[in-house]
Tab-separated table of C-alpha atoms in Angstrom:
chain	number	residue	atom	x	y	z
A	212	MET	CA	-9.563	-25.163	182.461
A	213	ASP	CA	-10.942	-22.149	184.333
A	214	TRP	CA	-13.895	-21.589	182.009
A	215	VAL	CA	-15.049	-18.357	183.654
A	216	LYS	CA	-11.562	-16.890	183.366
A	217	GLU	CA	-11.365	-17.983	179.731
A	218	PHE	CA	-14.878	-16.701	178.927
A	219	PRO	CA	-15.847	-13.834	181.292
A	220	LEU	CA	-19.383	-13.730	179.847
A	221	LEU	CA	-19.948	-17.068	181.571
A	222	ASN	CA	-19.920	-15.381	184.965
A	223	SER	CA	-22.901	-13.205	183.994
A	224	MET	CA	-24.700	-16.253	182.590
A	225	ILE	CA	-24.133	-18.195	185.815
A	226	LEU	CA	-25.517	-15.257	187.814
A	227	GLY	CA	-28.671	-15.294	185.644
A	228	ASP	CA	-27.998	-11.902	184.073
A	229	GLU	CA	-29.257	-11.073	180.595
A	230	VAL	CA	-26.365	-11.134	178.126
A	231	PHE	CA	-25.745	-10.325	174.467
A	232	TRP	CA	-23.041	-12.245	172.595
A	233	VAL	CA	-21.579	-11.720	169.151
A	234	ASN	CA	-20.189	-14.875	167.568
A	235	PRO	CA	-16.437	-14.418	166.919
A	236	HIS	CA	-16.518	-17.315	164.431
A	237	TYR	CA	-19.274	-15.825	162.287
A	238	THR	CA	-18.174	-15.103	158.740
A	239	ASP	CA	-19.781	-13.788	155.567
A	240	LYS	CA	-17.390	-15.941	153.566
A	241	LYS	CA	-17.864	-19.566	152.553
A	242	VAL	CA	-18.234	-21.520	155.779
A	243	ASN	CA	-17.651	-25.055	157.007
A	244	GLN	CA	-19.185	-27.627	154.710
A	245	VAL	CA	-22.020	-29.838	155.911
A	246	PRO	CA	-23.638	-32.781	154.120
A	247	LEU	CA	-26.769	-30.698	153.556
A	248	GLY	CA	-27.521	-27.931	151.095
A	249	GLN	CA	-30.126	-26.406	148.807
A	250	LYS	CA	-30.590	-29.716	146.958
A	251	GLU	CA	-31.712	-31.452	150.162
A	252	ILE	CA	-33.995	-28.547	151.086
A	253	ASP	CA	-35.560	-28.604	147.606
A	254	ASP	CA	-36.129	-32.341	148.006
A	255	ALA	CA	-37.893	-31.712	151.344
A	256	GLU	CA	-40.041	-28.997	149.782
A	257	ALA	CA	-41.028	-31.332	146.932
A	258	ARG	CA	-42.019	-33.994	149.470
A	259	LEU	CA	-44.275	-31.528	151.296
A	260	LEU	CA	-45.917	-30.701	147.955
A	261	ARG	CA	-46.561	-34.422	147.350
A	262	PHE	CA	-48.236	-34.659	150.750
A	263	ALA	CA	-50.305	-31.483	150.298
A	264	PRO	CA	-53.390	-33.339	148.917
A	265	TYR	CA	-53.309	-35.678	151.925
A	266	LEU	CA	-52.981	-32.825	154.436
A	267	ALA	CA	-55.804	-30.875	152.786
A	268	LYS	CA	-58.053	-33.940	153.144
A	269	ALA	CA	-56.950	-35.085	156.617
A	270	PHE	CA	-56.836	-31.576	158.105
A	271	PRO	CA	-59.520	-29.342	156.559
A	272	VAL	CA	-57.900	-26.354	158.299
A	273	THR	CA	-55.138	-26.593	155.662
A	274	LYS	CA	-57.548	-26.648	152.690
A	275	ALA	CA	-57.395	-22.881	152.121
A	276	GLN	CA	-53.618	-23.175	151.726
A	277	LYS	CA	-54.027	-26.265	149.513
A	278	GLY	CA	-52.450	-28.517	152.120
A	279	LEU	CA	-49.334	-26.413	152.630
A	280	ILE	CA	-48.138	-25.594	156.134
A	281	GLU	CA	-47.320	-21.890	156.123
A	282	SER	CA	-47.839	-18.884	158.382
A	283	PRO	CA	-48.456	-15.140	157.913
A	284	LEU	CA	-45.721	-12.503	157.974
A	285	VAL	CA	-47.046	-9.204	159.326
A	286	PHE	CA	-45.766	-5.763	160.261
A	287	ILE	CA	-46.008	-4.970	163.983
A	288	LEU	CA	-45.299	-1.252	164.014
A	289	GLN	CA	-47.277	-0.576	167.222
A	290	MET	CA	-45.180	-3.192	169.007
A	291	GLN	CA	-42.066	-1.589	167.564
A	292	LYS	CA	-43.131	1.683	169.174
A	293	PHE	CA	-43.748	-0.098	172.488
A	294	LEU	CA	-40.246	-1.598	172.414
A	295	GLU	CA	-38.716	1.806	171.664
A	296	ASP	CA	-40.611	3.470	174.516
A	297	TRP	CA	-40.205	0.676	177.056
A	298	PHE	CA	-36.498	0.104	176.478
A	299	MET	CA	-35.752	3.734	175.555
A	300	VAL	CA	-34.035	2.871	172.281
A	301	ASN	CA	-34.486	3.761	168.622
A	302	ILE	CA	-35.113	0.754	166.356
A	303	PRO	CA	-34.482	1.870	162.771
A	304	GLY	CA	-36.160	-0.030	159.964
A	305	LYS	CA	-39.361	-2.067	160.104
A	306	LEU	CA	-40.367	-4.775	162.582
A	307	LEU	CA	-42.371	-7.841	161.527
A	308	VAL	CA	-43.472	-11.054	163.176
A	309	LYS	CA	-43.447	-14.446	161.453
A	310	GLU	CA	-46.557	-16.023	162.936
A	311	ASP	CA	-45.598	-19.671	163.258
A	312	ASN	CA	-47.949	-19.584	166.248
A	313	LEU	CA	-50.678	-19.803	163.585
A	314	LEU	CA	-49.225	-22.755	161.672
A	315	PRO	CA	-52.038	-25.224	161.006
A	316	ILE	CA	-52.309	-28.610	162.736
A	317	ALA	CA	-49.829	-28.022	165.589
A	318	GLY	CA	-49.914	-24.256	166.232
A	319	SER	CA	-46.163	-23.847	166.542
A	320	ILE	CA	-42.884	-23.837	164.618
A	321	LYS	CA	-42.699	-27.584	165.347
A	322	ALA	CA	-45.416	-28.088	162.724
A	323	ARG	CA	-42.598	-27.622	160.219
A	324	GLY	CA	-39.911	-30.076	161.286
A	325	GLY	CA	-42.013	-32.487	163.329
A	326	ILE	CA	-44.757	-33.004	160.770
A	327	TYR	CA	-42.225	-33.177	157.934
A	328	GLU	CA	-40.259	-36.010	159.545
A	329	VAL	CA	-43.426	-38.021	160.245
A	330	LEU	CA	-44.481	-37.578	156.614
A	331	LYS	CA	-41.049	-38.553	155.293
A	332	HIS	CA	-40.970	-41.696	157.429
A	333	SER	CA	-44.482	-42.573	156.245
A	334	GLU	CA	-43.510	-42.120	152.614
A	335	ASP	CA	-40.422	-44.287	153.121
A	336	LEU	CA	-42.505	-47.080	154.678
A	337	ALA	CA	-45.195	-46.917	151.984
A	338	LEU	CA	-42.633	-46.897	149.150
A	339	GLU	CA	-40.595	-49.739	150.666
A	340	ASN	CA	-43.734	-51.861	150.936
A	341	GLN	CA	-44.757	-50.914	147.374
A	342	LEU	CA	-48.029	-49.437	148.595
A	343	LEU	CA	-47.372	-46.046	147.044
A	344	ALA	CA	-45.571	-44.513	144.077
A	345	MET	CA	-44.223	-40.961	144.137
A	346	GLN	CA	-46.477	-39.931	141.244
A	347	ASP	CA	-49.621	-41.077	143.125
A	348	ASP	CA	-52.204	-38.792	144.672
A	349	TYR	CA	-51.095	-38.939	148.308
A	350	SER	CA	-54.628	-38.274	149.579
A	351	VAL	CA	-54.999	-42.089	149.456
A	352	LEU	CA	-53.015	-42.113	152.703
A	353	SER	CA	-56.173	-41.011	154.529
A	354	SER	CA	-57.893	-44.325	153.705
A	355	SER	CA	-58.585	-46.996	156.327
A	356	TYR	CA	-56.231	-49.317	154.427
A	357	PHE	CA	-53.236	-47.085	155.139
A	358	LYS	CA	-54.326	-46.430	158.721
A	359	GLU	CA	-54.367	-50.178	159.324
A	360	PHE	CA	-50.935	-50.461	157.706
A	361	PHE	CA	-49.379	-47.703	159.850
A	362	ALA	CA	-51.013	-49.161	162.986
A	363	HIS	CA	-48.365	-51.914	162.855
A	364	TYR	CA	-45.705	-49.281	163.479
A	365	SER	CA	-45.024	-46.804	166.239
A	366	ILE	CA	-43.343	-43.411	166.548
A	367	ALA	CA	-41.655	-42.008	169.639
A	368	VAL	CA	-40.134	-38.653	170.566
A	369	GLY	CA	-38.760	-36.796	173.589
A	370	SER	CA	-40.162	-33.304	174.030
A	371	THR	CA	-40.757	-30.319	176.300
A	372	GLY	CA	-44.131	-29.883	174.610
A	373	ASN	CA	-44.551	-28.452	171.118
A	374	LEU	CA	-42.525	-31.037	169.193
A	375	GLY	CA	-44.481	-33.742	170.987
A	376	LEU	CA	-47.734	-32.067	169.968
A	377	SER	CA	-46.807	-31.838	166.284
A	378	ILE	CA	-45.544	-35.407	166.082
A	379	GLY	CA	-48.324	-36.816	168.247
A	380	ILE	CA	-51.138	-35.157	166.286
A	381	MET	CA	-49.678	-36.038	162.873
A	382	SER	CA	-48.679	-39.615	163.708
A	383	SER	CA	-51.988	-40.381	165.383
A	384	LYS	CA	-53.922	-39.067	162.363
A	385	LEU	CA	-51.971	-41.395	160.047
A	386	GLY	CA	-52.712	-44.365	162.304
A	387	TYR	CA	-49.441	-44.946	164.155
A	388	GLN	CA	-49.154	-45.889	167.787
A	389	VAL	CA	-47.416	-42.895	169.340
A	390	CYS	CA	-45.442	-42.376	172.531
A	391	VAL	CA	-44.238	-38.937	173.635
A	392	HIS	CA	-41.655	-38.786	176.416
A	393	MET	CA	-42.280	-35.492	178.228
A	394	SER	CA	-39.850	-33.624	180.461
A	395	ALA	CA	-40.870	-32.068	183.773
A	396	ASP	CA	-41.030	-28.634	182.079
A	397	ALA	CA	-43.899	-29.626	179.766
A	398	LYS	CA	-47.176	-27.811	180.417
A	399	GLN	CA	-50.080	-29.957	181.627
A	400	TRP	CA	-52.407	-28.754	178.871
A	401	LYS	CA	-50.003	-30.068	176.235
A	402	LYS	CA	-49.987	-33.501	177.883
A	403	ASP	CA	-53.790	-33.426	178.109
A	404	MET	CA	-54.122	-32.462	174.445
A	405	LEU	CA	-51.877	-35.329	173.358
A	406	ARG	CA	-53.776	-37.864	175.446
A	407	SER	CA	-57.046	-36.624	173.929
A	408	GLN	CA	-55.570	-37.622	170.526
A	409	GLY	CA	-54.900	-41.161	171.732
A	410	VAL	CA	-51.182	-40.543	172.262
A	411	GLN	CA	-49.333	-42.282	175.090
A	412	VAL	CA	-47.537	-39.707	177.244
A	413	LEU	CA	-44.717	-40.799	179.560
A	414	GLU	CA	-43.711	-38.158	182.116
A	415	TYR	CA	-40.299	-37.663	183.693
A	416	ASP	CA	-39.291	-35.719	186.784
A	417	SER	CA	-36.094	-34.576	185.090
A	418	ASP	CA	-35.367	-32.336	182.120
A	419	TYR	CA	-35.558	-32.612	178.344
A	420	SER	CA	-32.255	-34.489	177.855
A	421	ARG	CA	-33.408	-37.332	180.104
A	422	ALA	CA	-36.762	-37.586	178.297
A	423	VAL	CA	-34.934	-37.873	174.966
A	424	GLU	CA	-32.452	-40.403	176.354
A	425	GLU	CA	-35.196	-42.637	177.790
A	426	GLY	CA	-37.288	-42.364	174.644
A	427	ARG	CA	-34.348	-43.321	172.467
A	428	LYS	CA	-33.499	-46.286	174.707
A	429	ILE	CA	-37.039	-47.701	174.714
A	430	ALA	CA	-37.427	-47.257	170.944
A	431	GLN	CA	-34.203	-49.131	170.253
A	432	GLY	CA	-35.795	-52.274	171.681
A	433	ASP	CA	-38.606	-52.256	169.110
A	434	PRO	CA	-37.719	-52.746	165.407
A	435	ASN	CA	-41.098	-51.293	164.375
A	436	CYS	CA	-40.626	-48.139	166.459
A	437	TYR	CA	-39.215	-45.028	164.792
A	438	PHE	CA	-37.604	-42.544	167.172
A	439	ILE	CA	-37.569	-38.891	166.110
A	440	ASP	CA	-34.337	-37.521	167.526
A	441	ASP	CA	-34.637	-33.784	168.133
A	442	GLU	CA	-30.935	-33.593	168.980
A	443	ASN	CA	-29.549	-35.183	165.813
A	444	SER	CA	-32.212	-35.434	163.099
A	445	GLU	CA	-31.333	-34.175	159.624
A	446	ASP	CA	-34.949	-34.655	158.548
A	447	LEU	CA	-36.286	-32.388	161.286
A	448	PHE	CA	-33.632	-29.837	160.370
A	449	LEU	CA	-34.612	-29.904	156.684
A	450	GLY	CA	-38.299	-29.567	157.534
A	451	TYR	CA	-37.484	-26.292	159.288
A	452	ALA	CA	-35.094	-25.144	156.561
A	453	VAL	CA	-37.910	-25.217	153.978
A	454	ALA	CA	-39.384	-22.186	155.791
A	455	ALA	CA	-36.698	-19.950	154.289
A	456	SER	CA	-38.015	-20.173	150.722
A	457	GLY	CA	-41.538	-19.436	151.943
A	458	LEU	CA	-40.270	-16.360	153.752
A	459	LYS	CA	-38.436	-15.202	150.639
A	460	GLU	CA	-41.686	-15.337	148.652
A	461	GLN	CA	-43.569	-13.447	151.355
A	462	LEU	CA	-40.951	-10.681	151.479
A	463	GLU	CA	-41.085	-10.354	147.697
A	464	ASP	CA	-44.900	-10.168	147.773
A	465	MET	CA	-44.630	-7.372	150.361
A	466	ASN	CA	-42.010	-5.531	148.253
A	467	VAL	CA	-39.468	-5.882	151.053
A	468	SER	CA	-35.943	-5.950	149.633
A	469	VAL	CA	-33.050	-7.933	151.083
A	470	ASP	CA	-29.702	-6.938	149.592
A	471	LYS	CA	-26.481	-5.094	150.436
A	472	ASP	CA	-28.396	-1.888	151.189
A	473	HIS	CA	-31.394	-3.555	152.873
A	474	PRO	CA	-30.156	-5.920	155.612
A	475	LEU	CA	-32.405	-8.561	157.142
A	476	PHE	CA	-32.211	-9.428	160.854
A	477	VAL	CA	-34.000	-12.532	162.139
A	478	TYR	CA	-34.446	-13.299	165.846
A	479	LEU	CA	-35.190	-16.934	166.684
A	480	PRO	CA	-36.095	-18.456	170.066
A	481	CYS	CA	-33.807	-21.423	170.695
A	482	GLY	CA	-34.154	-24.572	172.762
A	483	VAL	CA	-32.176	-27.614	171.606
A	484	GLY	CA	-31.587	-25.775	168.322
A	485	GLY	CA	-33.250	-27.766	165.532
A	486	GLY	CA	-35.974	-25.264	164.614
A	487	PRO	CA	-33.960	-22.037	164.713
A	488	GLY	CA	-30.904	-23.820	163.322
A	489	GLY	CA	-32.764	-25.194	160.308
A	490	ILE	CA	-34.409	-21.854	159.558
A	491	ALA	CA	-31.138	-19.928	159.930
A	492	PHE	CA	-29.380	-22.468	157.695
A	493	GLY	CA	-32.017	-22.068	154.990
A	494	LEU	CA	-31.954	-18.276	155.248
A	495	LYS	CA	-28.158	-18.151	154.927
A	496	LEU	CA	-28.330	-20.303	151.778
A	497	ILE	CA	-30.842	-17.923	150.207
A	498	PHE	CA	-29.734	-14.496	151.444
A	499	GLY	CA	-26.063	-15.111	152.291
A	500	GLU	CA	-24.308	-12.140	153.895
A	501	TYR	CA	-27.455	-9.991	153.738
A	502	VAL	CA	-29.229	-11.907	156.537
A	503	HIS	CA	-28.107	-11.817	160.172
A	504	CYS	CA	-29.542	-14.490	162.481
A	505	PHE	CA	-29.601	-14.234	166.277
A	506	PHE	CA	-30.777	-16.897	168.728
A	507	ALA	CA	-32.707	-16.030	171.899
A	508	GLU	CA	-32.688	-18.175	175.055
A	509	PRO	CA	-33.965	-17.897	178.647
A	510	THR	CA	-31.399	-16.763	181.221
A	511	HIS	CA	-31.934	-20.085	183.032
A	512	SER	CA	-31.493	-22.309	179.946
A	513	PRO	CA	-28.826	-20.784	177.663
A	514	CYS	CA	-27.604	-24.135	176.343
A	515	MET	CA	-26.835	-23.172	172.730
A	516	LEU	CA	-25.018	-20.019	173.780
A	517	LEU	CA	-23.016	-22.043	176.302
A	518	GLY	CA	-22.053	-24.641	173.686
A	519	LEU	CA	-21.018	-22.046	171.096
A	520	LEU	CA	-19.255	-19.730	173.535
A	521	THR	CA	-17.067	-22.464	175.024
A	522	GLY	CA	-16.738	-24.543	171.866
A	523	LEU	CA	-17.944	-27.534	173.883
A	524	HIS	CA	-21.161	-27.818	171.846
A	525	ASN	CA	-23.177	-30.742	173.294
A	526	GLN	CA	-20.368	-31.786	175.609
A	527	ALA	CA	-21.584	-29.267	178.190
A	528	ALA	CA	-24.947	-28.786	179.896
A	529	VAL	CA	-26.035	-25.616	181.692
A	530	GLN	CA	-26.275	-27.621	184.919
A	531	ASP	CA	-22.515	-28.278	184.701
A	532	PHE	CA	-22.065	-24.549	185.334
A	533	GLY	CA	-24.616	-24.224	188.112
A	534	ILE	CA	-27.429	-22.907	185.887
A	535	ASP	CA	-30.702	-24.573	186.898
A	536	ASN	CA	-32.566	-24.905	183.561
A	537	GLN	CA	-35.793	-23.779	185.276
A	538	THR	CA	-37.834	-21.452	183.068
A	539	GLU	CA	-41.450	-20.598	182.245
A	540	ALA	CA	-40.433	-20.769	178.576
A	541	ASP	CA	-41.102	-24.505	178.430
A	542	GLY	CA	-40.241	-24.871	174.743
A	543	LEU	CA	-36.771	-23.494	175.472
A	544	ALA	CA	-36.141	-25.392	178.708
A	545	VAL	CA	-33.211	-27.396	177.382
A	546	GLY	CA	-29.970	-27.916	179.279
A	547	ARG	CA	-27.811	-29.364	176.499
A	548	PRO	CA	-27.808	-28.187	172.855
A	549	SER	CA	-27.826	-30.306	169.733
A	550	GLY	CA	-24.191	-30.896	168.817
A	551	PHE	CA	-25.266	-31.438	165.212
A	552	VAL	CA	-26.912	-28.000	165.056
A	553	SER	CA	-24.381	-26.037	167.106
A	554	ARG	CA	-21.542	-27.209	164.853
A	555	ILE	CA	-23.471	-26.125	161.752
A	556	MET	CA	-24.191	-22.757	163.398
A	557	LYS	CA	-20.571	-22.193	164.439
A	558	ASN	CA	-19.827	-19.950	161.436
A	559	ARG	CA	-23.378	-19.067	160.378
A	560	LEU	CA	-24.925	-17.553	163.507
A	561	SER	CA	-24.345	-13.834	164.055
A	562	GLY	CA	-24.920	-13.978	167.784
A	563	SER	CA	-27.120	-14.887	170.699
A	564	TYR	CA	-28.711	-13.319	173.753
A	565	THR	CA	-30.649	-14.290	176.877
A	566	VAL	CA	-33.946	-13.027	178.285
A	567	GLN	CA	-35.456	-13.151	181.769
A	568	ASP	CA	-38.840	-14.847	182.155
A	569	ASP	CA	-40.511	-11.682	183.477
A	570	VAL	CA	-39.542	-9.831	180.291
A	571	LEU	CA	-41.232	-12.548	178.223
A	572	TYR	CA	-44.515	-11.947	180.055
A	573	ILE	CA	-44.265	-8.154	179.742
A	574	LEU	CA	-43.729	-8.501	175.996
A	575	LEU	CA	-46.521	-11.081	175.769
A	576	SER	CA	-49.108	-8.696	177.216
A	577	ALA	CA	-47.748	-5.767	175.185
A	578	LEU	CA	-48.020	-7.700	171.914
A	579	ASN	CA	-51.564	-8.735	172.763
A	580	GLU	CA	-52.469	-5.131	173.583
A	581	SER	CA	-50.727	-3.481	170.630
A	582	GLU	CA	-51.231	-6.005	167.816
A	583	HIS	CA	-53.824	-8.498	169.128
A	584	VAL	CA	-51.304	-11.294	168.572
A	585	GLN	CA	-51.240	-13.969	171.269
A	586	LEU	CA	-48.098	-16.031	171.817
A	587	GLU	CA	-46.926	-18.399	174.523
A	588	PRO	CA	-44.069	-17.046	176.710
A	589	SER	CA	-41.187	-18.814	174.954
A	590	ALA	CA	-42.290	-17.345	171.600
A	591	LEU	CA	-41.567	-13.820	172.870
A	592	ALA	CA	-37.836	-14.464	173.310
A	593	GLY	CA	-37.113	-13.129	169.837
A	594	MET	CA	-38.956	-9.861	170.453
A	595	VAL	CA	-36.177	-8.205	172.406
A	596	GLY	CA	-33.584	-8.944	169.695
A	597	PRO	CA	-33.643	-5.589	167.872
A	598	VAL	CA	-33.468	-3.824	171.242
A	599	ARG	CA	-30.288	-5.670	172.195
A	600	LEU	CA	-28.767	-5.106	168.775
A	601	MET	CA	-29.288	-1.339	168.966
A	602	GLN	CA	-28.760	-0.871	172.711
A	603	THR	CA	-25.584	-2.821	173.464
A	604	LYS	CA	-22.018	-1.897	172.636
A	605	LEU	CA	-21.470	-5.370	171.189
A	606	GLY	CA	-24.509	-4.948	168.968
A	607	GLN	CA	-23.255	-1.592	167.732
A	608	ASP	CA	-19.794	-3.075	167.167
A	609	TYR	CA	-21.364	-5.852	165.089
A	610	LEU	CA	-23.173	-3.327	162.886
A	611	SER	CA	-20.008	-1.296	162.500
A	612	THR	CA	-17.824	-4.314	161.683
A	613	HIS	CA	-20.216	-5.412	158.935
A	614	ASN	CA	-20.681	-1.901	157.517
A	615	LEU	CA	-24.359	-1.821	158.447
A	616	MET	CA	-24.578	1.426	160.423
A	617	GLY	CA	-25.653	3.582	157.490
A	618	LYS	CA	-28.114	0.945	156.238
A	619	MET	CA	-30.201	0.390	159.363
A	620	LYS	CA	-32.959	2.792	158.279
A	621	ASN	CA	-33.595	0.281	155.464
A	622	ALA	CA	-33.373	-2.758	157.756
A	623	THR	CA	-36.032	-5.426	158.158
A	624	HIS	CA	-36.307	-7.097	161.576
A	625	ILE	CA	-38.254	-10.359	161.794
A	626	VAL	CA	-39.182	-11.894	165.126
A	627	TRP	CA	-39.970	-15.581	164.677
A	628	ALA	CA	-43.029	-16.427	166.782
A	629	THR	CA	-42.768	-20.081	167.664
A	630	GLY	CA	-46.083	-21.031	169.292
A	631	GLY	CA	-49.294	-19.951	170.951
A	632	SER	CA	-52.507	-20.619	169.035
A	633	LEU	CA	-53.237	-23.940	170.767
A	634	VAL	CA	-52.866	-22.497	174.271
A	635	PRO	CA	-56.250	-22.895	176.047
A	636	ARG	CA	-58.041	-19.549	176.381
A	637	GLU	CA	-58.090	-19.559	180.177
A	638	ILE	CA	-54.326	-20.189	180.311
A	639	MET	CA	-53.640	-17.463	177.744
A	640	ALA	CA	-55.726	-15.109	179.898
A	641	GLU	CA	-53.494	-15.994	182.865
A	642	TYR	CA	-50.380	-15.261	180.797
A	643	ILE	CA	-51.740	-11.865	179.750
A	644	GLU	CA	-52.799	-11.015	183.308
A	645	LYS	CA	-49.341	-11.917	184.617
A	646	GLY	CA	-47.759	-9.768	181.900
A	647	ASN	CA	-50.016	-6.841	182.769
A	648	ARG	CA	-49.138	-7.179	186.450
A	649	LEU	CA	-45.401	-7.283	185.745
A	650	THR	CA	-45.730	-4.307	183.388
A	651	GLN	CA	-47.310	-2.236	186.173
A	652	GLN	CA	-44.634	-3.309	188.650
A	653	ASN	CA	-41.865	-2.360	186.225
A	654	LYS	CA	-43.356	0.905	184.943
A	655	ASN	CA	-40.488	2.844	186.529
A	656	HIS	CA	-37.796	0.445	185.358
């Protein structure tokens, strides 16, 4: 098949241009059934509540939130004004940021799915060995007895960085032996931080998919090794999906309505897809047709967009189309999407868009300047979402098709910030300086 002829947008993607895509398979109606739903999400939420006493004891930083892993939701109206001025577009409604960069323990969105799966596996092991009952106070898991028990087991994962951090920190604290298989894109400071926690880090010259493949292969040879599979894990997915109910509560506390007259738009940076996919899935279950989810990817790593656009899902990698998968947005540097997630998103995702690395840095410095919020580059991918929605013909067509044009003044736009608080100060200063430099160079854009 001549893929470029069949899907003309592919040509722009291959050239590295920024694109905006509206999903032709998206529907407000009942969509394809999956073996997951609100019952499974509620079960995951209940498990996190059981572990809350343990987390509060093991990680004092979570004590104020009683052991719950949650992040602030804040208005960023100065940043909204910057976006309007910089991109010369009107963004009706209110702009907020969901600060998963401030999530305790791991400082990124991966603290949701990654930590949840480690906790679930630990509960399963403890229950199977009759060391724990579900009605127990789970703070007992911080005892030396349990650390010695978990030391007989190991956990492995393939990662570009943040997932490895969340799993490494959590697993090491419980007492597991941990091995993180890191792709070439992973930042050195993330590898250093893991090693400082006693985690074994194996480095690969190739990309994320190879790191996952090697990690999976090695783990299969050890019956006591549990491999956390970012490409296919339902548990990871459910850990992320729990975020939707927390967001609902926050919106209610802020008196922000989501209904037929008050649409909600959520912009989620996307790598392999587990984090944004789980959150979007949870949001669609709660808000249905009133929430519109868009994924954001680097121009050099648009794997989820490629899989959804062509219908090939995980059967295609960006490299197959001459796209190099080289990006500063290390958390999004993924060449092949999760087939599990892309199939779930087929009818649930409103659309997707790509962003150039330089734009990420410009937005990074602008957010720091305007709101004093510091994110790592990949976490800024969502920030340009409302701009693309309002500025492109496809975005306007989407609003028109879904009868949203007259409701945009009541719209809520949420940019999901995926990481940043663990970035060493000197590296964050370099990011901001680079953003400032690029901003000056592009002043007359």
